[in-house]
Amino acid sequence: MALLLLCSVAAAQQSEISASQPLIDKAKAFVSLLAQGNFAAATADFDSTMKAVMPAEKLNETWKTVTAQVGQFREQAGVRTEKMAQYDIVYVGSIFEQANLDIKVVFDSASKIAGLFIVPSKPPVEFSSASYVNPKAFRKSDITVGSSEWALPGTLTMPWGVELAPVVVLVHGSGPNDRDESLGPNKPFRDLAEGLSSKGIAVLRYDKRTYKYGQKMASMVNGLTVKEETIDDALAAVEQLRQTPGIDSNRIYVLGHSLGAMLVPRIAKGDSMIAGFIAMAGITRPLEDVLIDQFSYIYSLGSITPEQKAHLDTLRVQAAKVKSAGLTVKTPTSQLPLDVPAKYWIDLKGYKPAEMAKEIARPMLIMQGGRDYQVTEVDFNGWKNALSGRNDVEFKFYPAANHLFIDGQGKITPDDYEVAGHVSEAVINDIADWVNKH
């Protein structure tokens, strides 16, 4: 049965964590309003985009279409939750006359409903380590990155039999990510940590600040930049490893993925003693342009609707505002992409990662997947054009890999992230070889 997609929000990263109880309660109340036919009340908590693409009348029509396919709504079942970029997601199990479905309610950082899906119910998938992982080759220990108000729980994997191990610090993509950078059933940072530690390389991964302190960070959102979101904690992790027994303090490397890769040059500027950098799927274009391309791609997978076209038009206007001389800290978030406050955009304005990377006089490894619609070969070529000719920079391209560097086939869609897999062994081997050369 073809189930109707109500509305989707493009997102870069996702991490599993229980949403707060108030959001769970709000999601369940929303489903109750749908079942009662009170669509005006159901749309009250929609964000501006959802109100534009899914007004009460259309939500009514959509609900009628769903119940025509699966019968009348009977009752709610259990809930499950996860994170996707800056969004909290609550799946409300829903029993209809002819099928059991999940109503997937997506909340933004302001607790507004930013997306809605109706999807088949499914149990959570238990994670198993990749076949290339040798659990006897390393040990794991809990570690706290930083101190005081922003202390972050993490995991340090240390190889056995290595007196002083080189170490890689993993830096997340956008949004509140856990230490595994979990996305659906996949945990790419856990794959990287266990895979590299199976080959004699220590790895530190930690929960992102916006994951651990989501509500506190949300209260500071108008003053938030990538420095507070990502850079400060990456630098704190590096400094802490210099004092960690068993770590070769001269061989500390930083691996950034997605947003983390884009920020590699800024992290490098903050610490001249880091031994080298790995950028996995890092954009080199302005973020606002990448967002337009991401939404355009997703909408192109079907017949674009008038609402989707309107959303793209709005996003282009918002992107133009970011680029304009009129952007100030007082610019309303409603005029900016994804309702992200102005200070965040001002901080990134004019930032050219590949150009700034020219100033990094340390080895770099640039990696890109060929089945990545979020960060594309255009960005990969941006790195290559800026850094080609340098003997201390290597470029690796993986035609079958998606944004998580998990191999697949066919045309890439957001559904790929719901398919369990592991970071390609070739990626693990290339990183290990590169670290061992330096």
Short mmCIF file of C-alpha atoms in Angstrom, two decimals, residues 171-430:
data_model
loop_
_atom_site.label_atom_id
_atom_site.label_comp_id
_atom_site.label_asym_id
_atom_site.label_seq_id
_atom_site.Cartn_x
_atom_site.Cartn_y
_atom_site.Cartn_z
CA VAL A 171 33.50 16.02 15.24
CA HIS A 172 29.80 15.82 14.40
CA GLY A 173 27.62 17.14 11.65
CA SER A 174 24.83 19.66 12.20
CA GLY A 175 22.16 19.30 14.83
CA PRO A 176 22.12 17.59 18.24
CA ASN A 177 24.07 14.38 17.68
CA ASP A 178 25.00 11.67 20.12
CA ARG A 179 28.54 10.31 20.28
CA ASP A 180 27.72 7.65 17.65
CA GLU A 181 26.20 10.22 15.26
CA SER A 182 23.21 7.88 15.12
CA LEU A 183 20.92 8.09 12.11
CA GLY A 184 18.02 5.67 12.13
CA PRO A 185 19.57 2.21 12.62
CA ASN A 186 23.06 3.44 11.70
CA LYS A 187 25.90 4.66 13.91
CA PRO A 188 28.71 5.90 11.68
CA PHE A 189 30.86 7.32 14.48
CA ARG A 190 30.72 4.02 16.33
CA ASP A 191 31.79 2.27 13.11
CA LEU A 192 34.70 4.68 12.73
CA ALA A 193 35.77 4.32 16.37
CA GLU A 194 35.61 0.55 16.52
CA GLY A 195 37.00 0.09 13.02
CA LEU A 196 40.01 2.34 13.59
CA SER A 197 40.70 1.01 17.08
CA SER A 198 40.73 -2.50 15.60
CA LYS A 199 43.70 -1.21 13.59
CA GLY A 200 45.70 0.29 16.44
CA ILE A 201 44.30 3.84 16.45
CA ALA A 202 42.58 5.39 19.48
CA VAL A 203 39.34 7.32 18.86
CA LEU A 204 37.48 9.82 21.02
CA ARG A 205 33.81 10.49 20.37
CA TYR A 206 31.45 12.45 22.59
CA ASP A 207 27.88 13.68 22.78
CA LYS A 208 27.48 17.04 21.10
CA ARG A 209 26.75 20.06 23.28
CA THR A 210 23.39 20.66 21.60
CA TYR A 211 22.50 17.02 22.34
CA LYS A 212 23.52 16.97 26.01
CA TYR A 213 22.29 20.48 26.80
CA GLY A 214 19.49 20.89 24.27
CA GLN A 215 17.12 23.00 26.35
CA LYS A 216 19.88 25.18 27.74
CA MET A 217 21.29 25.77 24.26
CA ALA A 218 17.81 26.51 22.93
CA SER A 219 17.49 29.30 25.50
CA MET A 220 20.69 30.81 24.06
CA VAL A 221 19.80 30.24 20.42
CA ASN A 222 19.81 33.90 19.41
CA GLY A 223 23.47 34.16 20.36
CA LEU A 224 24.58 30.77 19.10
CA THR A 225 27.29 30.29 16.46
CA VAL A 226 29.30 27.29 15.29
CA LYS A 227 31.94 28.23 17.85
CA GLU A 228 29.66 27.36 20.76
CA GLU A 229 27.90 24.57 18.85
CA THR A 230 30.98 22.66 17.70
CA ILE A 231 34.41 24.29 17.68
CA ASP A 232 34.98 24.93 21.38
CA ASP A 233 34.28 21.34 22.37
CA ALA A 234 36.44 19.89 19.59
CA LEU A 235 39.36 21.98 20.80
CA ALA A 236 38.66 21.01 24.41
CA ALA A 237 38.74 17.33 23.41
CA VAL A 238 42.10 17.76 21.70
CA GLU A 239 43.61 19.53 24.70
CA GLN A 240 42.31 16.88 27.06
CA LEU A 241 43.85 14.08 25.01
CA ARG A 242 47.27 15.69 25.40
CA GLN A 243 47.01 14.88 29.10
CA THR A 244 45.59 11.36 28.61
CA PRO A 245 47.88 8.41 29.44
CA GLY A 246 48.58 6.10 26.50
CA ILE A 247 48.00 8.79 23.87
CA ASP A 248 50.78 10.08 21.62
CA SER A 249 50.29 13.81 22.16
CA ASN A 250 52.15 14.55 18.93
CA ARG A 251 49.74 12.47 16.85
CA ILE A 252 46.30 13.87 17.61
CA TYR A 253 44.09 14.16 14.52
CA VAL A 254 40.66 15.72 14.04
CA LEU A 255 38.05 14.11 11.80
CA GLY A 256 35.07 16.27 10.93
CA HIS A 257 31.95 14.97 9.23
CA SER A 258 29.54 17.23 7.30
CA LEU A 259 29.33 20.44 9.37
CA GLY A 260 32.35 19.21 11.32
CA ALA A 261 34.27 18.85 8.05
CA MET A 262 33.23 22.33 6.94
CA LEU A 263 34.65 23.66 10.21
CA VAL A 264 38.02 21.88 9.98
CA PRO A 265 39.81 25.11 8.94
CA ARG A 266 38.38 26.98 11.93
CA ILE A 267 39.32 24.17 14.29
CA ALA A 268 42.82 24.18 12.81
CA LYS A 269 43.10 27.90 13.40
CA GLY A 270 42.30 27.33 17.07
CA ASP A 271 45.13 24.84 17.68
CA SER A 272 48.39 24.87 15.74
CA MET A 273 49.60 21.61 17.32
CA ILE A 274 46.94 19.27 15.89
CA ALA A 275 48.83 16.77 13.72
CA GLY A 276 46.39 16.58 10.81
CA PHE A 277 42.79 16.72 9.66
CA ILE A 278 40.25 14.51 7.94
CA ALA A 279 37.24 16.12 6.25
CA MET A 280 34.41 13.73 5.40
CA ALA A 281 31.63 15.19 3.24
CA GLY A 282 32.42 18.81 3.98
CA ILE A 283 30.66 21.57 2.08
CA THR A 284 32.69 24.29 0.41
CA ARG A 285 29.70 26.35 -0.77
CA PRO A 286 27.61 28.71 1.38
CA LEU A 287 25.31 26.78 3.68
CA GLU A 288 22.22 28.63 2.50
CA ASP A 289 22.90 27.51 -1.09
CA VAL A 290 23.40 23.91 -0.01
CA LEU A 291 20.04 23.93 1.79
CA ILE A 292 18.26 25.01 -1.41
CA ASP A 293 19.95 22.19 -3.32
CA GLN A 294 19.02 19.64 -0.65
CA PHE A 295 15.34 20.57 -0.65
CA SER A 296 15.29 20.81 -4.45
CA TYR A 297 16.69 17.30 -4.72
CA ILE A 298 14.22 15.81 -2.26
CA TYR A 299 11.27 17.49 -3.95
CA SER A 300 12.52 16.34 -7.37
CA LEU A 301 12.14 12.71 -6.32
CA GLY A 302 8.41 13.07 -6.97
CA SER A 303 6.19 15.44 -8.87
CA ILE A 304 6.83 18.76 -7.20
CA THR A 305 3.70 20.17 -5.60
CA PRO A 306 2.64 23.84 -5.53
CA GLU A 307 3.39 23.87 -1.80
CA GLN A 308 6.90 22.53 -2.35
CA LYS A 309 7.51 25.08 -5.08
CA ALA A 310 6.31 27.81 -2.74
CA HIS A 311 8.64 26.54 -0.04
CA LEU A 312 11.60 26.63 -2.42
CA ASP A 313 10.67 30.16 -3.46
CA THR A 314 10.56 31.19 0.19
CA LEU A 315 13.88 29.49 0.89
CA ARG A 316 15.49 31.36 -2.01
CA VAL A 317 14.23 34.66 -0.63
CA GLN A 318 15.57 33.73 2.80
CA ALA A 319 18.94 32.73 1.33
CA ALA A 320 19.11 36.05 -0.49
CA LYS A 321 18.50 37.78 2.85
CA VAL A 322 21.47 35.93 4.33
CA LYS A 323 23.67 37.16 1.50
CA SER A 324 22.38 40.74 1.61
CA ALA A 325 23.98 43.72 3.28
CA GLY A 326 20.72 44.09 5.18
CA LEU A 327 21.36 41.05 7.38
CA THR A 328 21.80 42.19 10.99
CA VAL A 329 21.44 40.60 14.41
CA LYS A 330 17.96 42.13 14.50
CA THR A 331 16.77 40.34 11.35
CA PRO A 332 13.74 38.19 12.34
CA THR A 333 14.32 34.45 12.19
CA SER A 334 11.19 34.12 10.02
CA GLN A 335 13.15 35.84 7.25
CA LEU A 336 16.02 33.34 7.45
CA PRO A 337 16.46 29.70 6.38
CA LEU A 338 15.16 27.05 8.80
CA ASP A 339 14.25 29.83 11.28
CA VAL A 340 17.89 29.85 12.40
CA PRO A 341 18.71 33.19 14.10
CA ALA A 342 20.71 35.88 12.37
CA LYS A 343 23.88 35.66 14.45
CA TYR A 344 24.49 32.11 13.26
CA TRP A 345 24.27 33.22 9.62
CA ILE A 346 26.34 36.35 10.20
CA ASP A 347 29.11 34.24 11.70
CA LEU A 348 29.23 32.04 8.58
CA LYS A 349 28.82 34.86 6.08
CA GLY A 350 31.78 34.97 3.73
CA TYR A 351 33.31 31.82 5.21
CA LYS A 352 35.09 29.83 2.50
CA PRO A 353 36.31 26.55 4.02
CA ALA A 354 38.44 25.40 1.09
CA GLU A 355 40.16 28.78 0.76
CA MET A 356 40.83 28.93 4.49
CA ALA A 357 42.17 25.37 4.35
CA LYS A 358 45.06 26.67 2.27
CA GLU A 359 46.39 28.16 5.51
CA ILE A 360 46.56 24.75 7.22
CA ALA A 361 50.20 23.71 6.99
CA ARG A 362 49.44 20.19 8.16
CA PRO A 363 48.40 16.96 6.41
CA MET A 364 44.78 16.63 5.32
CA LEU A 365 42.60 13.83 3.98
CA ILE A 366 39.49 14.90 2.06
CA MET A 367 36.78 12.22 1.58
CA GLN A 368 33.51 12.25 -0.38
CA GLY A 369 30.76 9.79 -1.24
CA GLY A 370 29.30 9.60 -4.72
CA ARG A 371 25.73 8.90 -3.52
CA ASP A 372 25.50 11.94 -1.27
CA TYR A 373 22.77 14.44 -2.12
CA GLN A 374 23.45 16.59 0.95
CA VAL A 375 27.10 17.31 0.20
CA THR A 376 27.98 16.67 -3.42
CA GLU A 377 30.89 16.26 -5.77
CA VAL A 378 30.64 20.01 -6.38
CA ASP A 379 31.86 20.52 -2.82
CA PHE A 380 34.52 17.82 -3.18
CA ASN A 381 35.84 19.60 -6.26
CA GLY A 382 35.92 22.80 -4.24
CA TRP A 383 38.42 21.21 -1.88
CA LYS A 384 40.40 19.76 -4.79
CA ASN A 385 40.57 23.04 -6.67
CA ALA A 386 41.81 24.89 -3.61
CA LEU A 387 44.30 22.29 -2.36
CA SER A 388 45.50 20.44 -5.47
CA GLY A 389 49.23 20.32 -5.90
CA ARG A 390 49.95 19.92 -2.20
CA ASN A 391 51.85 16.75 -1.37
CA ASP A 392 50.41 16.63 2.14
CA VAL A 393 46.76 16.56 1.03
CA GLU A 394 45.02 13.40 -0.21
CA PHE A 395 41.60 13.07 -1.84
CA LYS A 396 39.42 9.95 -1.69
CA PHE A 397 36.15 9.47 -3.58
CA TYR A 398 33.78 6.53 -2.96
CA PRO A 399 31.23 6.22 -5.78
CA ALA A 400 28.82 3.93 -3.89
CA ALA A 401 28.91 5.76 -0.53
CA ASN A 402 26.16 8.00 0.81
CA HIS A 403 26.47 10.91 3.25
CA LEU A 404 27.24 8.47 6.07
CA PHE A 405 29.84 6.70 3.90
CA ILE A 406 27.67 3.60 3.83
CA ASP A 407 27.64 1.89 0.43
CA GLY A 408 24.42 1.46 -1.53
CA GLN A 409 22.98 1.22 -5.02
CA GLY A 410 20.60 3.17 -7.18
CA LYS A 411 19.25 6.67 -6.80
CA ILE A 412 19.82 8.04 -3.33
CA THR A 413 16.76 9.08 -1.29
CA PRO A 414 16.22 9.98 2.38
CA ASP A 415 14.91 6.43 2.85
CA ASP A 416 18.49 5.16 2.48
CA TYR A 417 19.17 6.35 6.01
CA GLU A 418 16.55 3.93 7.33
CA VAL A 419 18.47 0.95 5.89
CA ALA A 420 20.90 -0.58 8.37
CA GLY A 421 24.50 -0.61 7.23
CA HIS A 422 28.05 0.25 8.22
CA VAL A 423 30.69 2.72 7.13
CA SER A 424 32.52 1.18 4.18
CA GLU A 425 35.54 -0.91 5.12
CA ALA A 426 37.47 0.89 2.38
CA VAL A 427 36.88 4.15 4.25
CA ILE A 428 38.15 2.65 7.50
CA ASN A 429 41.23 1.25 5.76
CA ASP A 430 42.02 4.54 4.01
#
